[in-house]
CSV table of C-alpha atoms in Angstrom, one decimal:
chain,number,residue,atom,x,y,z
P,1,MET,CA,-65.0,-154.9,-85.7
P,2,LEU,CA,-64.8,-158.4,-87.1
P,3,GLU,CA,-68.1,-158.2,-88.9
P,4,ILE,CA,-66.9,-155.0,-90.6
P,5,LEU,CA,-63.7,-156.7,-91.6
P,6,GLN,CA,-65.7,-159.8,-92.8
P,7,GLU,CA,-68.0,-157.7,-95.0
P,8,TYR,CA,-65.6,-155.1,-96.4
P,9,TRP,CA,-62.1,-156.8,-96.4
P,10,LEU,CA,-62.1,-156.9,-100.1
P,11,THR,CA,-62.8,-153.2,-100.4
P,12,LEU,CA,-60.0,-152.4,-97.9
P,13,LEU,CA,-57.7,-154.8,-99.8
P,14,ILE,CA,-58.3,-153.8,-103.4
P,15,GLY,CA,-60.9,-151.0,-103.5
P,16,GLN,CA,-63.6,-151.3,-106.2
P,17,TYR,CA,-61.5,-153.6,-108.3
P,18,PRO,CA,-62.4,-155.4,-110.7
P,19,HIS,CA,-65.6,-153.3,-111.1
P,20,GLY,CA,-63.7,-150.1,-110.7
P,21,PRO,CA,-60.0,-148.9,-110.4
P,22,LEU,CA,-57.6,-150.8,-108.2
P,23,GLY,CA,-57.5,-149.2,-104.7
P,24,GLY,CA,-57.3,-150.0,-101.0
P,25,LEU,CA,-54.2,-151.5,-99.5
P,26,ALA,CA,-53.0,-152.8,-102.9
P,27,LEU,CA,-52.8,-149.2,-104.2
P,28,THR,CA,-51.2,-148.0,-101.0
P,29,LEU,CA,-48.5,-150.6,-101.4
P,30,ILE,CA,-48.1,-149.8,-105.1
P,31,LEU,CA,-47.7,-146.1,-104.3
P,32,ALA,CA,-45.2,-146.8,-101.6
P,33,VAL,CA,-43.2,-149.2,-103.6
P,34,PHE,CA,-43.1,-147.0,-106.7
P,35,GLY,CA,-42.4,-144.0,-104.5
P,36,LEU,CA,-39.4,-145.8,-103.1
P,37,VAL,CA,-38.1,-147.3,-106.3
P,38,LEU,CA,-38.2,-143.9,-108.0
P,39,SER,CA,-36.9,-141.8,-105.1
P,40,LEU,CA,-34.0,-144.1,-104.3
P,41,PRO,CA,-32.0,-143.3,-107.5
P,42,LEU,CA,-33.1,-139.7,-107.4
P,43,ALA,CA,-31.9,-139.4,-103.8
P,44,LEU,CA,-28.6,-141.0,-104.7
P,45,ILE,CA,-28.1,-138.5,-107.5
P,46,ILE,CA,-28.9,-135.6,-105.1
P,47,THR,CA,-26.5,-137.1,-102.6
P,48,LEU,CA,-23.7,-137.3,-105.1
P,49,ALA,CA,-24.3,-133.8,-106.2
P,50,ARG,CA,-24.4,-132.6,-102.5
P,51,VAL,CA,-21.0,-134.1,-101.6
P,52,SER,CA,-19.5,-133.1,-104.9
P,53,PRO,CA,-16.5,-130.8,-104.7
P,54,TYR,CA,-18.0,-128.7,-107.5
P,55,LYS,CA,-20.3,-125.9,-106.5
P,56,VAL,CA,-22.2,-126.2,-109.8
P,57,PHE,CA,-23.6,-129.5,-108.4
P,58,SER,CA,-23.6,-129.0,-104.7
P,59,LEU,CA,-25.4,-125.6,-104.6
P,60,PRO,CA,-28.5,-126.4,-106.6
P,61,SER,CA,-28.9,-129.8,-104.9
P,62,THR,CA,-28.6,-128.2,-101.5
P,63,ALA,CA,-31.2,-125.5,-102.4
P,64,LEU,CA,-33.6,-128.2,-103.7
P,65,VAL,CA,-33.3,-130.2,-100.5
P,66,GLN,CA,-33.7,-127.1,-98.3
P,67,VAL,CA,-36.8,-125.9,-100.2
P,68,VAL,CA,-38.5,-129.3,-100.2
P,69,ARG,CA,-37.7,-129.9,-96.5
P,70,GLY,CA,-39.3,-126.5,-95.6
P,71,ILE,CA,-42.6,-127.3,-97.2
P,72,PRO,CA,-45.3,-129.7,-95.8
P,73,LEU,CA,-45.9,-132.7,-98.0
P,74,LEU,CA,-49.6,-131.6,-98.2
P,75,MET,CA,-48.6,-128.3,-99.8
P,76,LEU,CA,-46.4,-130.2,-102.3
P,77,ILE,CA,-49.4,-132.4,-103.2
P,78,PHE,CA,-51.7,-129.4,-103.5
P,79,GLY,CA,-49.1,-127.7,-105.6
P,80,ALA,CA,-48.8,-130.6,-108.0
P,81,TYR,CA,-52.6,-131.1,-108.0
P,82,PHE,CA,-53.5,-127.5,-108.9
P,83,VAL,CA,-50.5,-126.0,-110.5
P,84,ILE,CA,-49.3,-128.7,-112.9
P,85,PRO,CA,-52.7,-128.9,-114.8
P,86,LYS,CA,-52.6,-125.0,-115.0
P,87,LEU,CA,-49.1,-124.9,-116.3
P,88,THR,CA,-49.3,-127.8,-118.8
P,89,GLY,CA,-53.0,-127.7,-119.7
P,90,GLN,CA,-53.1,-131.4,-119.2
P,91,VAL,CA,-55.3,-133.4,-116.8
P,92,VAL,CA,-53.0,-135.4,-114.5
P,93,SER,CA,-54.5,-138.3,-112.6
P,94,GLY,CA,-54.5,-138.2,-108.8
P,95,PHE,CA,-52.2,-141.2,-108.7
P,96,VAL,CA,-49.5,-139.5,-110.8
P,97,THR,CA,-49.9,-136.3,-108.8
P,98,LEU,CA,-49.5,-138.1,-105.5
P,99,LEU,CA,-46.7,-140.3,-106.7
P,100,GLY,CA,-44.8,-137.3,-108.1
P,101,ALA,CA,-45.1,-135.3,-104.9
P,102,LEU,CA,-44.1,-138.3,-102.8
P,103,VAL,CA,-41.0,-138.9,-104.9
P,104,ILE,CA,-39.8,-135.3,-104.7
P,105,TYR,CA,-40.4,-135.3,-101.0
P,106,GLU,CA,-38.9,-138.6,-100.2
P,107,SER,CA,-35.8,-138.1,-102.4
P,108,ALA,CA,-35.0,-134.9,-100.6
P,109,TYR,CA,-35.3,-136.6,-97.2
P,110,LEU,CA,-33.6,-139.8,-98.3
P,111,SER,CA,-30.7,-137.8,-99.8
P,112,GLU,CA,-30.1,-136.2,-96.4
P,113,VAL,CA,-30.0,-139.6,-94.8
P,114,MET,CA,-27.6,-140.9,-97.5
P,115,ARG,CA,-25.4,-137.8,-97.2
P,116,ALA,CA,-25.1,-138.3,-93.5
P,117,GLY,CA,-23.9,-141.9,-94.3
P,118,VAL,CA,-21.4,-140.8,-96.8
P,119,GLU,CA,-19.9,-138.1,-94.6
P,120,ALA,CA,-19.6,-140.5,-91.7
P,121,ILE,CA,-17.2,-142.8,-93.6
P,122,PRO,CA,-13.7,-142.2,-92.1
P,123,LYS,CA,-11.4,-140.3,-94.4
P,124,GLY,CA,-8.9,-143.2,-94.2
P,125,GLN,CA,-11.2,-145.3,-96.3
P,126,ILE,CA,-11.1,-142.8,-99.1
P,127,GLU,CA,-7.4,-142.4,-98.8
P,128,ALA,CA,-6.8,-146.2,-98.8
P,129,SER,CA,-8.7,-146.5,-102.0
P,130,ARG,CA,-7.2,-143.5,-103.7
P,131,SER,CA,-3.7,-144.5,-102.6
P,132,LEU,CA,-4.1,-147.7,-104.5
P,133,GLY,CA,-4.7,-145.6,-107.6
P,134,VAL,CA,-8.5,-146.0,-107.7
P,135,GLY,CA,-10.3,-142.9,-109.0
P,136,TYR,CA,-13.1,-140.8,-107.4
P,137,TRP,CA,-16.1,-142.6,-108.9
P,138,GLN,CA,-14.8,-146.1,-108.4
P,139,THR,CA,-14.0,-145.2,-104.8
P,140,MET,CA,-17.5,-143.8,-104.4
P,141,ARG,CA,-19.1,-146.9,-105.9
P,142,LYS,CA,-17.0,-149.6,-104.4
P,143,VAL,CA,-15.9,-148.3,-101.1
P,144,ILE,CA,-18.0,-145.4,-99.8
P,145,LEU,CA,-21.5,-146.0,-101.0
P,146,PRO,CA,-21.7,-149.7,-100.0
P,147,GLN,CA,-20.6,-148.8,-96.5
P,148,ALA,CA,-22.6,-145.6,-96.2
P,149,LEU,CA,-25.9,-146.9,-97.5
P,150,PHE,CA,-25.6,-150.0,-95.4
P,151,ASN,CA,-24.8,-148.0,-92.3
P,152,VAL,CA,-27.9,-145.8,-92.7
P,153,LEU,CA,-30.2,-148.7,-93.5
P,154,PRO,CA,-32.1,-148.2,-90.3
P,155,SER,CA,-32.7,-144.5,-91.1
P,156,MET,CA,-33.7,-145.4,-94.6
P,157,THR,CA,-36.2,-148.0,-93.2
P,158,ASN,CA,-37.6,-145.2,-91.2
P,159,GLN,CA,-38.0,-143.1,-94.3
P,160,PHE,CA,-39.7,-146.0,-96.2
P,161,ILE,CA,-42.2,-146.4,-93.4
P,162,SER,CA,-43.0,-142.7,-93.5
P,163,THR,CA,-43.6,-143.1,-97.2
P,164,ILE,CA,-46.2,-145.8,-96.6
P,165,LYS,CA,-48.0,-143.7,-94.1
P,166,GLU,CA,-47.7,-140.6,-96.2
P,167,THR,CA,-49.6,-142.2,-99.1
P,168,SER,CA,-52.7,-141.7,-96.9
P,169,LEU,CA,-52.6,-138.0,-97.8
P,170,GLY,CA,-53.8,-139.2,-101.2
P,171,TYR,CA,-57.2,-139.3,-99.6
P,172,ILE,CA,-57.3,-135.4,-99.8
P,173,ILE,CA,-57.1,-135.5,-103.6
P,174,SER,CA,-59.3,-138.6,-103.9
P,175,VAL,CA,-56.7,-141.2,-104.7
P,176,ASN,CA,-58.5,-144.3,-103.7
P,177,GLU,CA,-55.8,-145.8,-101.5
P,178,LEU,CA,-56.3,-147.5,-98.2
P,179,THR,CA,-57.4,-144.5,-96.2
P,180,PHE,CA,-59.8,-143.5,-99.0
P,181,ALA,CA,-61.2,-147.0,-99.0
P,182,ALA,CA,-61.6,-147.0,-95.3
P,183,ASN,CA,-63.5,-143.8,-95.5
P,184,GLN,CA,-65.8,-145.3,-98.1
P,185,VAL,CA,-66.4,-148.2,-95.8
P,186,ASN,CA,-67.1,-145.8,-93.0
P,187,ASN,CA,-69.7,-144.0,-95.1
P,188,LEU,CA,-71.4,-147.3,-95.8
P,189,VAL,CA,-71.4,-148.6,-92.2
P,190,LEU,CA,-72.2,-145.1,-90.9
P,191,THR,CA,-72.4,-145.8,-87.2
P,192,LYS,CA,-69.0,-147.3,-86.3
P,193,PRO,CA,-66.2,-144.8,-87.2
P,194,LEU,CA,-64.1,-145.9,-84.3
P,195,GLN,CA,-64.0,-149.5,-85.4
P,196,VAL,CA,-63.5,-148.7,-89.1
P,197,PHE,CA,-60.6,-146.4,-88.5
P,198,GLY,CA,-59.3,-148.7,-85.8
P,199,ILE,CA,-59.0,-151.4,-88.5
P,200,LEU,CA,-57.3,-148.9,-90.7
P,201,ALA,CA,-54.8,-148.1,-88.0
P,202,ILE,CA,-54.1,-151.8,-87.4
P,203,ILE,CA,-53.5,-152.5,-91.1
P,204,TYR,CA,-51.0,-149.6,-91.4
P,205,PHE,CA,-49.3,-150.9,-88.2
P,206,ILE,CA,-49.0,-154.5,-89.5
P,207,VAL,CA,-47.5,-153.4,-92.8
P,208,CYS,CA,-45.0,-151.0,-91.2
P,209,PHE,CA,-44.1,-153.3,-88.4
P,210,THR,CA,-43.5,-156.2,-90.7
P,211,LEU,CA,-41.3,-154.1,-92.9
P,212,THR,CA,-39.3,-152.7,-90.0
P,213,ARG,CA,-38.6,-156.2,-88.6
P,214,GLY,CA,-37.8,-157.6,-92.0
P,215,LEU,CA,-35.2,-155.0,-92.7
P,216,LEU,CA,-33.8,-155.2,-89.2
P,217,TRP,CA,-33.3,-158.9,-89.8
P,218,VAL,CA,-31.5,-158.3,-93.0
P,219,ASP,CA,-29.3,-155.6,-91.4
P,220,PHE,CA,-28.4,-158.0,-88.6
P,221,ARG,CA,-27.6,-160.9,-90.9
P,222,VAL,CA,-25.2,-158.7,-93.0
P,223,ARG,CA,-23.5,-157.3,-89.9
P,224,LYS,CA,-23.0,-160.8,-88.6
P,225,ALA,CA,-21.5,-162.0,-91.9
P,226,ARG,CA,-19.1,-159.1,-91.8
P,227,ALA,CA,-18.2,-159.6,-88.2
P,228,MET,CA,-19.5,-156.3,-87.1
P,229,VAL,CA,-21.5,-157.5,-84.1
U,1,MET,CA,14.0,-143.3,-107.3
U,2,ILE,CA,12.4,-140.7,-105.1
U,3,LYS,CA,13.7,-137.2,-105.1
U,4,LEU,CA,12.3,-134.2,-103.2
U,5,GLU,CA,13.8,-130.8,-103.8
U,6,LYS,CA,13.0,-127.7,-101.8
U,7,VAL,CA,9.6,-129.0,-100.9
U,8,ASN,CA,7.4,-126.6,-98.8
U,9,LYS,CA,4.0,-127.1,-97.4
U,10,TRP,CA,1.7,-125.1,-95.2
U,11,PHE,CA,-1.4,-126.0,-93.3
U,12,GLY,CA,-3.0,-122.5,-93.2
U,13,SER,CA,-0.3,-120.4,-91.6
U,14,ASN,CA,1.5,-123.5,-90.2
U,15,HIS,CA,4.7,-124.1,-92.1
U,16,VAL,CA,4.8,-127.9,-91.9
U,17,LEU,CA,7.5,-128.8,-94.4
U,18,ARG,CA,10.5,-126.4,-94.8
U,19,ASP,CA,12.7,-126.7,-97.8
U,20,ILE,CA,12.8,-130.5,-97.7
U,21,ASP,CA,15.5,-132.2,-99.8
U,22,PHE,CA,15.1,-135.9,-99.6
U,23,HIS,CA,16.4,-138.6,-101.9
U,24,VAL,CA,15.8,-142.3,-101.9
U,25,GLU,CA,17.8,-144.7,-104.1
U,26,LYS,CA,16.4,-147.8,-105.7
U,27,GLY,CA,16.3,-150.6,-103.2
U,28,GLU,CA,17.1,-148.3,-100.4
U,29,VAL,CA,15.3,-148.6,-97.0
U,30,VAL,CA,14.9,-145.2,-95.3
U,31,VAL,CA,13.5,-144.7,-91.9
U,32,VAL,CA,12.1,-141.3,-91.1
U,33,CYS,CA,11.8,-140.5,-87.4
U,34,GLY,CA,11.3,-137.5,-85.2
U,35,PRO,CA,9.0,-136.1,-82.5
U,36,SER,CA,5.3,-136.0,-83.2
U,37,GLY,CA,4.3,-132.9,-85.2
U,38,SER,CA,7.7,-132.8,-86.9
U,39,GLY,CA,6.1,-133.3,-90.3
U,40,LYS,CA,7.3,-136.8,-91.0
U,41,SER,CA,3.8,-138.2,-91.8
U,42,THR,CA,3.1,-135.2,-94.0
U,43,LEU,CA,6.4,-135.7,-95.8
U,44,ILE,CA,5.6,-139.3,-96.7
U,45,ARG,CA,2.1,-138.4,-97.7
U,46,THR,CA,3.4,-135.9,-100.2
U,47,ILE,CA,5.2,-138.6,-102.1
U,48,ASN,CA,2.0,-140.1,-103.6
U,49,ARG,CA,0.2,-136.8,-103.6
U,50,LEU,CA,-2.1,-137.6,-100.7
U,51,GLU,CA,-1.0,-134.2,-99.5
U,52,PRO,CA,-0.5,-131.5,-102.1
U,53,ILE,CA,2.6,-129.3,-101.8
U,54,GLU,CA,2.9,-125.6,-102.2
U,55,LYS,CA,6.5,-125.3,-103.4
U,56,GLY,CA,9.3,-127.5,-104.7
U,57,THR,CA,9.4,-130.5,-106.9
U,58,ILE,CA,9.0,-134.2,-106.3
U,59,ARG,CA,10.3,-136.7,-108.8
U,60,ILE,CA,9.6,-140.4,-108.9
U,61,ALA,CA,11.9,-142.3,-111.2
U,62,GLY,CA,12.8,-139.0,-112.7
U,63,GLU,CA,9.3,-137.8,-113.5
U,64,ASP,CA,7.8,-134.7,-111.8
U,65,ILE,CA,4.7,-136.0,-110.1
U,66,TYR,CA,3.0,-132.6,-110.6
U,67,GLY,CA,4.2,-132.5,-114.2
U,68,LYS,CA,1.8,-132.1,-117.1
U,69,GLY,CA,0.2,-135.3,-118.3
U,70,VAL,CA,0.9,-137.1,-115.1
U,71,ASN,CA,-2.1,-139.3,-114.1
U,72,VAL,CA,-2.4,-139.3,-110.4
U,73,ASN,CA,-4.0,-142.7,-110.3
U,74,GLN,CA,-1.2,-144.2,-112.4
U,75,LEU,CA,1.3,-142.6,-110.1
U,76,ARG,CA,-0.3,-144.0,-107.0
U,77,ALA,CA,-0.7,-147.4,-108.5
U,78,GLY,CA,3.1,-147.6,-108.6
U,79,ILE,CA,3.5,-146.7,-104.9
U,80,GLY,CA,2.2,-148.9,-102.1
U,81,PHE,CA,1.0,-147.0,-99.1
U,82,VAL,CA,0.5,-148.5,-95.6
U,83,PHE,CA,-1.5,-146.5,-93.0
U,84,GLN,CA,-1.2,-146.3,-89.3
U,85,GLN,CA,-4.9,-147.2,-88.9
U,86,PHE,CA,-4.7,-150.1,-91.5
U,87,ASN,CA,-7.8,-148.7,-93.3
U,88,LEU,CA,-8.9,-152.1,-94.6
U,89,PHE,CA,-12.3,-152.1,-96.3
U,90,PRO,CA,-14.6,-153.5,-93.6
U,91,HIS,CA,-17.3,-154.5,-96.0
U,92,MET,CA,-15.0,-156.8,-98.0
U,93,SER,CA,-13.4,-160.1,-97.1
U,94,VAL,CA,-9.6,-160.3,-96.7
U,95,LEU,CA,-9.4,-161.7,-100.2
U,96,ASP,CA,-11.5,-159.0,-101.7
U,97,ASN,CA,-9.4,-156.3,-100.0
U,98,VAL,CA,-6.3,-157.7,-101.7
U,99,LEU,CA,-8.2,-158.2,-105.0
U,100,PHE,CA,-9.5,-154.6,-105.0
U,101,ALA,CA,-6.8,-152.9,-106.9
U,102,PRO,CA,-6.0,-155.7,-109.4
U,103,THR,CA,-9.7,-156.1,-110.4
U,104,ILE,CA,-10.4,-152.4,-110.6
U,105,ILE,CA,-7.2,-150.9,-112.0
U,106,GLN,CA,-5.8,-153.7,-114.0
U,107,LYS,CA,-9.3,-154.9,-114.8
U,108,ARG,CA,-8.3,-158.5,-114.2
U,109,SER,CA,-10.9,-161.0,-113.6
U,110,ARG,CA,-11.3,-162.3,-110.0
U,111,LYS,CA,-10.4,-165.8,-111.1
U,112,GLU,CA,-7.2,-164.7,-112.7
U,113,ALA,CA,-6.2,-162.5,-109.8
U,114,VAL,CA,-7.1,-164.9,-107.0
U,115,GLY,CA,-3.8,-166.8,-107.3
U,116,LEU,CA,-1.8,-163.6,-106.9
U,117,ALA,CA,-3.9,-162.7,-103.8
U,118,HIS,CA,-3.3,-166.1,-102.3
U,119,SER,CA,0.4,-165.9,-102.8
U,120,LEU,CA,0.5,-162.3,-101.3
U,121,LEU,CA,-1.5,-163.5,-98.3
U,122,GLU,CA,0.9,-166.4,-97.9
U,123,ARG,CA,3.8,-164.0,-98.0
U,124,VAL,CA,2.3,-162.1,-95.0
U,125,GLY,CA,1.5,-165.3,-93.3
U,126,LEU,CA,-2.3,-165.1,-93.5
U,127,ALA,CA,-3.1,-167.7,-96.2
U,128,GLU,CA,-5.7,-169.3,-93.9
U,129,LYS,CA,-7.6,-166.0,-93.4
U,130,VAL,CA,-8.7,-165.3,-97.0
U,131,ASP,CA,-12.4,-165.6,-96.2
U,132,ALA,CA,-12.3,-163.7,-92.9
U,133,TYR,CA,-13.6,-160.1,-92.6
U,134,PRO,CA,-11.3,-157.4,-91.2
U,135,GLY,CA,-13.5,-157.2,-88.1
U,136,ASN,CA,-12.5,-160.8,-87.3
U,137,LEU,CA,-8.7,-160.1,-87.3
U,138,SER,CA,-6.3,-158.7,-84.8
U,139,GLY,CA,-4.6,-155.4,-85.4
U,140,GLY,CA,-1.4,-157.1,-86.4
U,141,GLN,CA,-3.2,-159.4,-88.9
U,142,GLN,CA,-5.2,-156.4,-90.3
U,143,GLN,CA,-1.9,-154.5,-90.9
U,144,ARG,CA,-0.4,-157.5,-92.7
U,145,VAL,CA,-3.5,-157.7,-94.9
U,146,ALA,CA,-3.1,-154.0,-95.6
U,147,ILE,CA,0.5,-154.6,-96.7
U,148,ALA,CA,-0.6,-157.5,-99.0
U,149,ARG,CA,-3.3,-155.1,-100.4
U,150,ALA,CA,-0.7,-152.4,-101.0
U,151,LEU,CA,1.6,-155.0,-102.8
U,152,ALA,CA,-1.1,-156.3,-105.1
U,153,LEU,CA,-0.1,-154.1,-108.0
U,154,HIS,CA,3.6,-154.9,-107.6
U,155,PRO,CA,4.6,-151.3,-106.8
U,156,PRO,CA,8.3,-150.7,-107.0
U,157,ILE,CA,8.0,-148.4,-104.0
U,158,MET,CA,6.4,-148.9,-100.6
U,159,LEU,CA,5.6,-146.2,-98.1
U,160,PHE,CA,4.8,-146.9,-94.5
U,161,ASP,CA,3.2,-144.3,-92.3
U,162,GLU,CA,3.7,-145.4,-88.7
U,163,PRO,CA,2.6,-149.0,-89.5
U,164,THR,CA,3.0,-150.3,-86.0
U,165,SER,CA,1.9,-147.3,-83.9
U,166,ALA,CA,-1.7,-148.4,-83.5
U,167,LEU,CA,-0.8,-152.0,-82.6
U,168,ASP,CA,-0.7,-153.7,-79.2
U,169,PRO,CA,3.0,-154.3,-78.3
U,170,GLU,CA,2.9,-158.1,-78.9
U,171,MET,CA,1.7,-157.6,-82.5
U,172,VAL,CA,4.4,-155.2,-83.5
U,173,GLY,CA,6.9,-158.0,-84.3
U,174,GLU,CA,4.8,-159.8,-86.9
U,175,VAL,CA,4.3,-156.6,-88.9
U,176,LEU,CA,8.0,-155.7,-88.7
U,177,GLN,CA,8.9,-159.2,-89.8
U,178,VAL,CA,6.9,-158.7,-93.0
U,179,MET,CA,8.5,-155.4,-93.6
U,180,LYS,CA,11.9,-156.8,-93.0
U,181,SER,CA,11.4,-159.5,-95.6
U,182,LEU,CA,10.3,-156.9,-98.1
U,183,ALA,CA,13.4,-155.0,-97.4
U,184,LYS,CA,15.5,-158.1,-97.9
U,185,ASP,CA,13.8,-158.6,-101.3
U,186,GLY,CA,15.1,-155.3,-102.4
U,187,MET,CA,12.0,-153.2,-102.1
U,188,THR,CA,12.5,-149.4,-102.1
U,189,MET,CA,10.9,-148.4,-98.8
U,190,VAL,CA,10.3,-145.2,-96.8
U,191,CYS,CA,9.1,-145.9,-93.3
U,192,VAL,CA,7.9,-143.4,-90.8
U,193,THR,CA,8.3,-145.3,-87.5
U,194,HIS,CA,9.3,-145.1,-83.9
U,195,GLU,CA,10.7,-148.7,-84.0
U,196,MET,CA,14.3,-147.9,-83.5
U,197,GLY,CA,15.2,-151.6,-83.6
U,198,PHE,CA,13.9,-151.8,-87.1
U,199,ALA,CA,15.7,-148.6,-88.1
U,200,ARG,CA,19.0,-150.0,-86.7
U,201,ASP,CA,18.7,-153.5,-88.1
U,202,VAL,CA,16.9,-153.1,-91.4
U,203,SER,CA,17.3,-149.6,-92.7
U,204,ASP,CA,20.1,-148.2,-94.9
U,205,ARG,CA,19.6,-144.7,-93.7
U,206,VAL,CA,17.8,-142.8,-90.9
U,207,VAL,CA,16.4,-139.4,-91.5
U,208,PHE,CA,15.6,-137.2,-88.5
U,209,MET,CA,13.0,-134.5,-88.7
U,210,ASP,CA,11.9,-131.8,-86.4
U,211,ALA,CA,9.6,-128.8,-86.9
U,212,GLY,CA,9.3,-129.5,-90.6
U,213,GLU,CA,13.0,-129.7,-91.3
U,214,ILE,CA,15.3,-132.6,-92.0
U,215,LEU,CA,18.0,-132.1,-89.4
U,216,GLU,CA,20.0,-135.2,-89.9
U,217,SER,CA,20.4,-138.0,-92.5
U,218,ALA,CA,22.8,-140.8,-91.8
U,219,ALA,CA,23.5,-144.5,-91.8
U,220,PRO,CA,21.9,-146.1,-88.8
U,221,SER,CA,25.3,-147.1,-87.3
U,222,THR,CA,26.3,-143.4,-87.3
U,223,PHE,CA,22.9,-142.0,-86.3
U,224,PHE,CA,22.5,-144.2,-83.2
U,225,THR,CA,26.1,-144.0,-82.0
U,226,ALA,CA,27.1,-140.5,-82.9
U,227,PRO,CA,24.1,-138.2,-83.8
U,228,GLN,CA,25.3,-134.8,-84.9
U,229,HIS,CA,22.4,-132.5,-84.2
U,230,PRO,CA,21.6,-131.7,-80.5
U,231,ARG,CA,17.9,-132.1,-81.2
U,232,ALA,CA,18.6,-135.6,-82.6
U,233,GLN,CA,20.7,-136.4,-79.6
U,234,ARG,CA,18.0,-135.4,-77.2
U,235,PHE,CA,15.4,-137.3,-79.2
U,236,LEU,CA,17.5,-140.5,-79.1
U,237,ALA,CA,18.1,-140.1,-75.4
U,238,ASP,CA,14.4,-139.8,-74.7
U,239,ILE,CA,13.4,-142.6,-76.9
U,240,LEU,CA,16.1,-145.1,-75.9
U,241,HIS,CA,16.1,-144.3,-72.2
U,242,PRO,CA,12.7,-142.9,-71.4
U,243,ARG,CA,12.6,-141.0,-68.1
U,244,ALA,CA,9.6,-141.9,-66.1
């Protein structure tokens, strides 16, 4: 295992770069981070639409979430991979395809997490803010969302970690992320699939575990500062 | 100052307010009491439109609160409201809770409003707790912060919805003390409360409700010594001399 790591660590880390496109763990992290950064605001918009008292906003957003939740991510990726070029006549890179599918998928799930957080805020909080003369949006922004998003931080962490692992589906459409790189390594080594994919699993674990612990720590510190523990 | 005329409200088929006529003069302190489910909390919540009404009119300083061109946020900014469950914002420090309305509604800078917040907290006896979070405070302290928060926009009217009902007995006094000092300063107040001592000593008038109706409205001296309505007599007997 160690000699594989010794020989191929650079491939696993950055793919063929600088002789080819950036790949490996670096690309996986880039995909995950971009996926998160793009799906967070989108999820927030979907959440606001879902909890809106106006049906014009709540119905379409609910429909979107239900549809996306009912489809496997792989189908979404295939859909984007095969359908978008057909519709637009444009060649879309695997990276963009995967990122697009991830963002749609994650924002649907993330919005459900956020909505649960918003709906769990006691009604008295809203009434307290409104009774001071503060409007709907300011109440949302200053009272409800800060509490709701913080309360669901553990669930959001969970979602983030799923995203990191789901980037591995890029392998199917030849996005040269970590799993793809590991498979390349496996093809070169040829005789040690168990070790190669063992390394792959360990790398995913380390990344996800570190992120979980890190965010738990942040969560704990904030709770302590607010006298919630 | 506050004038309700023929106010009616239903929750579904449940008729919770029946033809309510209710007036409060400027500087008057009115206590609303009655058995649970009598509609007293609903009544007080209609005054700042936390509960919409189906029939009747409500006027604040002469203006119909459901009239055209009435901005509900402006209306509410002029009426302080104190809840049974305090409803402090747990993610903000005591100072930020009090600064909340001045910074958002009056768009004052923190720096400018901080002095006001300090003086309000001093008034409720919590000057040393500015940096604490609500989770660090006792119930009585939380309710006093909630009163300071409600006072931050200098509303001419304060509404109290059972402000001491969620408190441990030994903390009731500190909250009533703050309310008493407000009353002494001439604040127009409507208090839904079971604190009959407060009603007797501080209020100008006691209003008794049952089943969505106002059955009696009298000065505390009359109400406690010679209640007219049989339902009020029974209520007083039960509350002053509870049978085990």
